Backbone as CSV, one residue per row, in Angstrom:
resi,resn,N_x,N_y,N_z,CA_x,CA_y,CA_z,C_x,C_y,C_z
1,MET,-138.169,36.114,38.041,-138.304,35.200,36.913,-138.380,36.016,35.615
2,THR,-137.553,35.676,34.682,-137.511,36.375,33.404,-138.700,35.944,32.547
3,ARG,-139.401,36.922,32.020,-140.563,36.656,31.137,-140.058,36.591,29.694
4,TRP,-140.476,35.592,28.952,-140.161,35.450,27.538,-141.392,35.827,26.740
5,ILE,-141.260,36.821,25.885,-142.361,37.290,25.039,-141.945,36.958,23.601
6,VAL,-142.555,35.939,23.025,-142.163,35.462,21.710,-143.367,35.480,20.783
7,GLU,-143.164,36.075,19.602,-144.222,36.122,18.607,-144.718,34.700,18.332
8,PRO,-146.048,34.513,18.237,-146.596,33.156,18.121,-145.947,32.283,17.044
9,GLU,-145.689,32.818,15.866,-145.132,31.971,14.805,-143.680,31.557,15.093
10,LEU,-143.012,32.221,16.014,-141.630,31.887,16.345,-141.520,30.973,17.559
11,ARG,-142.620,30.766,18.283,-142.586,29.975,19.531,-142.150,28.537,19.312
12,THR,-142.385,27.978,18.133,-142.050,26.578,17.896,-140.612,26.403,17.410
13,TYR,-139.904,27.469,17.197,-138.524,27.374,16.712,-137.622,26.769,17.793
14,GLU,-136.801,25.812,17.376,-135.874,25.179,18.293,-134.869,26.185,18.876
15,SER,-134.536,27.198,18.092,-133.553,28.177,18.542,-134.043,28.981,19.746
16,VAL,-135.336,29.203,19.854,-135.870,29.963,20.987,-135.657,29.173,22.279
17,GLU,-136.007,27.896,22.255,-135.809,27.062,23.452,-134.323,26.867,23.746
18,TRP,-133.521,26.684,22.707,-132.072,26.532,22.871,-131.485,27.761,23.544
19,CYS,-131.876,28.959,23.097,-131.390,30.207,23.691,-131.877,30.351,25.126
20,ARG,-133.114,29.993,25.381,-133.646,30.092,26.742,-132.852,29.198,27.691
21,LEU,-132.589,27.972,27.282,-131.824,27.044,28.119,-130.375,27.542,28.306
22,TRP,-129.760,28.073,27.226,-128.421,28.608,27.330,-128.375,29.768,28.323
23,LEU,-129.320,30.683,28.224,-129.329,31.869,29.064,-129.615,31.534,30.539
24,GLU,-130.331,30.455,30.783,-130.647,30.064,32.177,-129.405,29.671,32.979
25,ALA,-128.283,29.449,32.325,-127.044,29.144,33.035,-126.495,30.349,33.787
26,PHE,-127.048,31.545,33.528,-126.598,32.787,34.138,-127.591,33.268,35.187
27,ASP,-127.177,34.236,35.979,-128.056,34.876,36.947,-128.970,35.859,36.219
28,LEU,-130.241,35.529,36.132,-131.201,36.352,35.413,-132.112,37.163,36.332
29,SER,-131.727,37.257,37.589,-132.601,37.925,38.560,-132.863,39.395,38.224
30,SER,-131.992,40.047,37.473,-132.222,41.450,37.120,-132.705,41.623,35.685
31,LEU,-132.983,40.509,34.988,-133.469,40.546,33.604,-134.993,40.402,33.635
32,ASP,-135.713,41.496,33.352,-137.182,41.472,33.409,-137.788,40.632,32.293
33,TRP,-137.360,40.869,31.058,-137.928,40.106,29.955,-137.000,40.040,28.739
34,VAL,-137.312,39.034,27.914,-136.664,38.845,26.609,-137.806,38.807,25.596
35,ARG,-137.703,39.625,24.574,-138.724,39.670,23.534,-138.089,39.255,22.205
36,ILE,-138.773,38.364,21.451,-138.312,37.941,20.137,-139.490,38.039,19.187
37,ASP,-139.321,38.842,18.126,-140.414,38.984,17.153,-139.890,39.288,15.766
38,ASN,-140.820,39.485,14.836,-140.488,39.737,13.434,-140.261,41.199,13.111
39,GLY,-140.166,42.044,14.099,-139.910,43.457,13.844,-141.181,44.274,13.715
40,ARG,-140.981,45.539,13.429,-142.098,46.477,13.375,-142.435,46.918,11.957
41,GLY,-141.865,46.253,10.951,-142.148,46.601,9.570,-141.346,47.753,9.032
42,GLN,-140.501,48.368,9.837,-139.719,49.512,9.370,-138.337,49.099,8.844
43,TYR,-137.825,47.995,9.321,-136.470,47.605,9.003,-136.429,46.146,8.521
44,GLU,-135.373,45.833,7.782,-135.099,44.472,7.391,-133.897,43.972,8.152
45,GLY,-133.651,42.675,8.063,-132.436,42.119,8.640,-132.613,41.574,10.038
46,VAL,-131.653,41.875,10.882,-131.600,41.400,12.259,-131.164,42.571,13.120
47,TYR,-131.918,42.873,14.173,-131.536,43.981,15.039,-132.148,43.779,16.404
48,GLY,-131.663,44.539,17.383,-132.176,44.381,18.728,-131.667,45.481,19.624
49,ARG,-131.999,45.314,20.911,-131.573,46.302,21.893,-131.586,45.667,23.275
50,CYS,-130.654,46.094,24.122,-130.630,45.720,25.527,-130.808,47.005,26.317
51,TRP,-131.890,47.105,27.052,-132.127,48.272,27.902,-131.525,47.990,29.273
52,PHE,-130.833,48.972,29.800,-130.272,48.875,31.150,-131.319,49.387,32.138
53,PRO,-131.219,48.993,33.412,-132.222,49.389,34.415,-132.400,50.917,34.505
54,ASP,-133.662,51.302,34.628,-133.995,52.707,34.893,-135.437,52.788,35.387
55,ASP,-135.741,53.796,36.158,-137.094,54.041,36.675,-137.745,52.793,37.266
56,GLY,-136.969,52.022,38.028,-137.517,50.853,38.701,-137.625,49.615,37.837
57,LYS,-137.242,49.716,36.570,-137.277,48.552,35.665,-135.920,47.897,35.648
58,GLY,-135.920,46.592,35.377,-134.655,45.857,35.252,-134.158,45.871,33.829
59,PHE,-133.221,44.993,33.530,-132.727,44.836,32.172,-133.833,44.265,31.302
60,ARG,-133.838,44.632,30.019,-134.777,44.099,29.050,-134.061,43.864,27.734
61,ILE,-134.310,42.752,27.090,-133.676,42.406,25.826,-134.776,42.269,24.766
62,SER,-134.584,42.969,23.648,-135.533,42.922,22.533,-134.779,42.500,21.285
63,CYS,-135.287,41.468,20.596,-134.651,40.941,19.398,-135.670,40.902,18.253
64,GLN,-135.301,41.464,17.106,-136.182,41.439,15.928,-135.469,40.723,14.786
65,VAL,-136.181,39.824,14.106,-135.596,39.005,13.063,-136.489,38.955,11.811
66,PRO,-136.756,40.116,11.183,-137.673,40.111,10.042,-137.095,39.534,8.759
67,GLY,-135.778,39.482,8.623,-135.194,38.963,7.394,-135.223,39.996,6.266
68,PRO,-135.250,39.599,5.009,-135.380,38.237,4.484,-134.068,37.443,4.621
69,PHE,-134.196,36.134,4.547,-133.064,35.247,4.679,-132.928,34.400,3.433
70,PRO,-131.697,33.972,3.113,-130.431,34.283,3.773,-130.080,35.764,3.586
71,MET,-129.183,36.230,4.459,-128.787,37.644,4.409,-127.348,37.816,4.872
72,LYS,-126.798,38.971,4.573,-125.477,39.334,5.068,-125.675,40.343,6.189
73,GLN,-125.146,40.027,7.373,-125.247,40.890,8.552,-123.923,41.611,8.753
74,LYS,-123.974,42.923,8.845,-122.788,43.724,9.098,-122.381,43.536,10.556
75,ILE,-121.100,43.178,10.786,-120.591,43.082,12.147,-119.288,43.855,12.249
76,TYR,-119.042,44.361,13.445,-117.820,45.111,13.708,-116.745,44.213,14.283
77,LEU,-115.505,44.500,13.952,-114.351,43.818,14.478,-113.578,44.770,15.376
78,LYS,-112.594,44.262,16.063,-111.770,45.082,16.945,-111.171,46.247,16.158
79,PRO,-111.291,47.486,16.659,-110.715,48.618,15.921,-109.189,48.545,15.884
80,VAL,-108.642,49.204,14.875,-107.180,49.271,14.711,-106.761,50.713,14.953
81,TYR,-105.741,50.887,15.779,-105.252,52.237,16.127,-103.929,52.533,15.412
82,ARG,-103.739,53.817,15.089,-102.468,54.245,14.508,-101.411,54.179,15.596
83,GLN,-100.253,53.631,15.256,-99.159,53.504,16.217,-98.393,54.821,16.304
84,ALA,-97.553,54.945,17.304,-96.788,56.173,17.531,-95.903,56.535,16.347
85,ASP,-95.425,55.533,15.613,-94.561,55.790,14.452,-95.349,56.138,13.205
86,GLY,-96.675,56.215,13.312,-97.533,56.553,12.172,-98.034,55.381,11.368
87,SER,-97.571,54.185,11.693,-98.002,52.990,10.949,-99.306,52.439,11.541
88,TRP,-99.911,51.550,10.820,-101.154,50.892,11.249,-100.897,49.412,11.447
89,GLU,-101.617,48.800,12.385,-101.591,47.349,12.488,-102.260,46.797,11.222
90,PRO,-101.951,45.569,10.848,-102.597,44.987,9.664,-104.122,44.871,9.867
91,LYS,-104.844,45.099,8.795,-106.296,44.949,8.817,-106.669,43.530,8.352
92,PRO,-107.748,42.976,8.913,-108.177,41.650,8.445,-108.500,41.669,6.951
93,LYS,-108.151,40.610,6.269,-108.393,40.507,4.828,-109.887,40.593,4.539
94,GLY,-110.241,41.399,3.554,-111.627,41.509,3.139,-112.480,42.437,3.991
95,ALA,-111.905,42.989,5.032,-112.674,43.882,5.914,-112.743,45.282,5.323
96,ARG,-113.777,46.004,5.681,-113.943,47.389,5.258,-113.613,48.281,6.442
97,VAL,-113.249,49.515,6.154,-112.815,50.401,7.239,-113.429,51.780,7.109
98,ALA,-113.507,52.451,8.249,-113.850,53.879,8.307,-112.828,54.496,9.254
99,GLN,-112.233,55.604,8.859,-111.192,56.217,9.670,-111.783,57.312,10.575
100,HIS,-111.255,57.388,11.812,-111.716,58.358,12.796,-110.516,58.990,13.469
101,TRP,-110.702,60.158,14.024,-109.656,60.774,14.830,-110.296,61.589,15.948
102,GLU,-109.556,61.667,17.014,-109.985,62.388,18.206,-109.382,63.800,18.145
103,ALA,-110.230,64.809,18.094,-109.744,66.182,17.905,-108.828,66.625,19.044
104,ASP,-109.200,66.326,20.276,-108.404,66.789,21.414,-107.091,66.027,21.577
105,GLY,-107.177,64.700,21.571,-105.979,63.911,21.835,-105.162,63.562,20.596
106,GLY,-105.763,63.709,19.441,-105.063,63.402,18.199,-104.953,61.923,17.888
107,ARG,-105.616,61.079,18.669,-105.582,59.647,18.437,-106.369,59.306,17.177
108,GLU,-105.864,58.363,16.383,-106.549,57.944,15.167,-106.800,56.437,15.229
109,TRP,-107.936,56.033,14.665,-108.248,54.618,14.626,-109.135,54.297,13.434
110,LEU,-109.197,53.031,13.114,-110.052,52.546,12.041,-111.137,51.672,12.623
111,THR,-112.370,51.944,12.269,-113.465,51.047,12.578,-113.468,49.972,11.487
112,ILE,-113.398,48.734,11.907,-113.280,47.610,10.981,-114.603,46.833,10.991
113,TYR,-115.093,46.509,9.807,-116.308,45.704,9.752,-116.286,44.801,8.526
114,HIS,-117.072,43.774,8.581,-117.314,42.906,7.421,-118.693,42.317,7.598
115,HIS,-119.055,41.370,6.773,-120.400,40.780,6.825,-120.309,39.273,7.078
116,ILE,-121.248,38.782,7.834,-121.389,37.341,8.011,-122.701,36.920,7.389
117,ARG,-122.788,35.679,7.059,-124.006,35.137,6.445,-124.898,34.557,7.548
118,ILE,-126.144,34.958,7.522,-127.168,34.357,8.391,-128.180,33.713,7.462
119,ASP,-128.298,32.400,7.569,-129.074,31.634,6.603,-130.585,31.644,6.805
120,ASN,-131.026,31.768,8.085,-132.454,31.657,8.343,-132.825,32.327,9.669
121,GLN,-134.093,32.328,10.000,-134.548,32.980,11.250,-134.006,32.298,12.483
122,GLU,-133.813,30.995,12.434,-133.254,30.296,13.600,-131.870,30.842,13.912
123,GLU,-131.001,30.947,12.928,-129.663,31.498,13.143,-129.731,32.957,13.564
124,ALA,-130.658,33.706,12.993,-130.817,35.124,13.341,-131.192,35.273,14.816
125,ILE,-132.073,34.435,15.312,-132.491,34.498,16.701,-131.280,34.253,17.609
126,VAL,-130.508,33.227,17.291,-129.337,32.905,18.122,-128.332,34.034,18.078
127,TRP,-128.028,34.560,16.882,-127.016,35.606,16.771,-127.425,36.871,17.526
128,ILE,-128.639,37.365,17.299,-129.028,38.645,17.927,-129.248,38.457,19.427
129,LEU,-129.767,37.311,19.854,-129.906,37.114,21.289,-128.532,37.050,21.956
130,GLY,-127.572,36.402,21.299,-126.216,36.371,21.834,-125.607,37.764,21.914
131,HIS,-125.821,38.558,20.877,-125.306,39.921,20.862,-125.909,40.751,21.986
132,GLU,-127.227,40.756,22.111,-127.882,41.581,23.142,-127.648,41.018,24.538
133,ALA,-127.594,39.700,24.668,-127.301,39.100,25.984,-125.896,39.457,26.429
134,PHE,-124.956,39.620,25.484,-123.619,40.036,25.850,-123.677,41.357,26.625
135,HIS,-124.450,42.321,26.154,-124.560,43.610,26.831,-125.058,43.434,28.268
136,PHE,-126.091,42.601,28.436,-126.643,42.335,29.767,-125.611,41.602,30.642
137,LEU,-124.998,40.553,30.102,-124.079,39.736,30.891,-122.821,40.515,31.255
138,ARG,-122.358,41.359,30.358,-121.172,42.166,30.661,-121.500,43.244,31.712
139,LYS,-122.638,43.905,31.548,-123.018,44.962,32.494,-123.215,44.411,33.913
140,THR,-123.693,43.156,34.004,-123.897,42.522,35.295,-122.649,41.750,35.744
141,ARG,-121.562,41.908,35.010,-120.251,41.304,35.318,-120.267,39.787,35.416
142,GLN,-121.083,39.167,34.559,-121.130,37.710,34.520,-120.176,37.136,33.496
143,ILE,-119.699,37.989,32.593,-118.681,37.581,31.613,-117.644,38.687,31.524
144,ARG,-116.492,38.356,30.943,-115.405,39.327,30.789,-115.534,40.085,29.493
145,GLY,-114.813,41.181,29.410,-114.778,41.971,28.171,-115.155,43.415,28.425
146,ARG,-115.273,44.153,27.341,-115.736,45.552,27.388,-117.100,45.577,26.714
147,ASN,-117.990,46.377,27.218,-119.349,46.420,26.686,-119.407,47.323,25.444
148,VAL,-118.805,46.812,24.373,-118.739,47.534,23.105,-119.319,46.660,21.988
149,GLU,-119.715,47.287,20.896,-120.405,46.572,19.816,-119.582,45.471,19.190
150,TRP,-118.304,45.714,18.962,-117.530,44.662,18.293,-117.417,43.413,19.156
151,GLN,-117.363,43.569,20.479,-117.319,42.374,21.344,-118.694,41.698,21.402
152,ALA,-119.769,42.478,21.386,-121.108,41.891,21.338,-121.316,41.130,20.040
153,ASP,-120.864,41.704,18.916,-120.973,41.013,17.626,-120.202,39.693,17.641
154,ALA,-119.003,39.705,18.214,-118.190,38.499,18.290,-118.874,37.446,19.154
155,TYR,-119.452,37.869,20.265,-120.130,36.946,21.173,-121.336,36.305,20.472
156,GLY,-122.113,37.128,19.762,-123.238,36.597,18.995,-122.777,35.616,17.935
157,GLY,-121.665,35.916,17.269,-121.116,35.022,16.259,-120.676,33.699,16.853
158,GLU,-120.033,33.745,18.014,-119.605,32.510,18.683,-120.806,31.648,19.071
159,LEU,-121.871,32.320,19.564,-123.053,31.566,19.947,-123.713,30.943,18.713
160,MET,-123.743,31.701,17.605,-124.330,31.154,16.379,-123.523,29.951,15.879
161,GLU,-122.198,29.987,16.009,-121.378,28.845,15.609,-121.640,27.633,16.493
162,ARG,-121.874,27.868,17.797,-122.252,26.768,18.694,-123.580,26.158,18.254
163,TRP,-124.525,27.017,17.880,-125.831,26.564,17.387,-125.631,25.715,16.121
164,ARG,-124.878,26.242,15.187,-124.656,25.533,13.922,-123.981,24.191,14.135
165,SER,-123.022,24.118,15.032,-122.303,22.866,15.256,-123.079,21.895,16.140
166,GLY,-124.176,22.373,16.714,-124.995,21.522,17.591,-125.861,20.524,16.872
167,PHE,-126.014,20.642,15.562,-126.831,19.696,14.824,-126.010,18.457,14.526
168,VAL,-126.290,17.382,15.241,-125.560,16.135,15.091,-126.548,15.039,14.744
169,MET,-126.384,14.468,13.580,-127.262,13.379,13.110,-128.722,13.742,13.269
170,GLY,-129.096,14.951,12.853,-130.498,15.344,12.836,-131.036,15.771,14.176
171,GLN,-130.254,15.762,15.216,-130.716,16.193,16.545,-129.887,17.358,17.023
172,LEU,-130.483,18.191,17.816,-129.817,19.387,18.300,-129.288,19.170,19.697
173,ARG,-127.976,19.405,19.865,-127.358,19.388,21.177,-127.360,20.777,21.747
174,LEU,-127.501,20.930,23.045,-127.478,22.261,23.632,-126.054,22.807,23.624
175,PHE,-125.069,22.047,24.085,-123.709,22.579,24.108,-122.713,21.495,23.789
């Protein structure tokens, strides 16, 4: 049974229960706990971590949502690689890039990122839990994809959009 450790002031948030119900659709037998809190006072924004099993412990997900809100969250997009002819695939409009190259193989690529808006702690909880749960779900082969940051960011974004679209006539739908 997965233990949920939620900071007292966040326990009444609809997003916590919504995420718990969403996550219960998966096999959680190897997930020891999920922690959601306001952070440790060192950082702002939204951040988290998924620990993989080690030393007899199972998976663990930690989510921190200190804010302030609204905020812009940096997310990564699919990288763009230089083609054999030296050209680049088109970059998404408005995205920022950082260029990298592999010394041994000579491969070059661009890390692509932009920012999304997170309006409040409820959205932050959904986004970061979706991001960190992606790492757990992918590692346990419950979903498809590669266990990389840009795919975790996309998964968190998709879950946040489901959360946002779930408000119908003042009531929240799960899915």
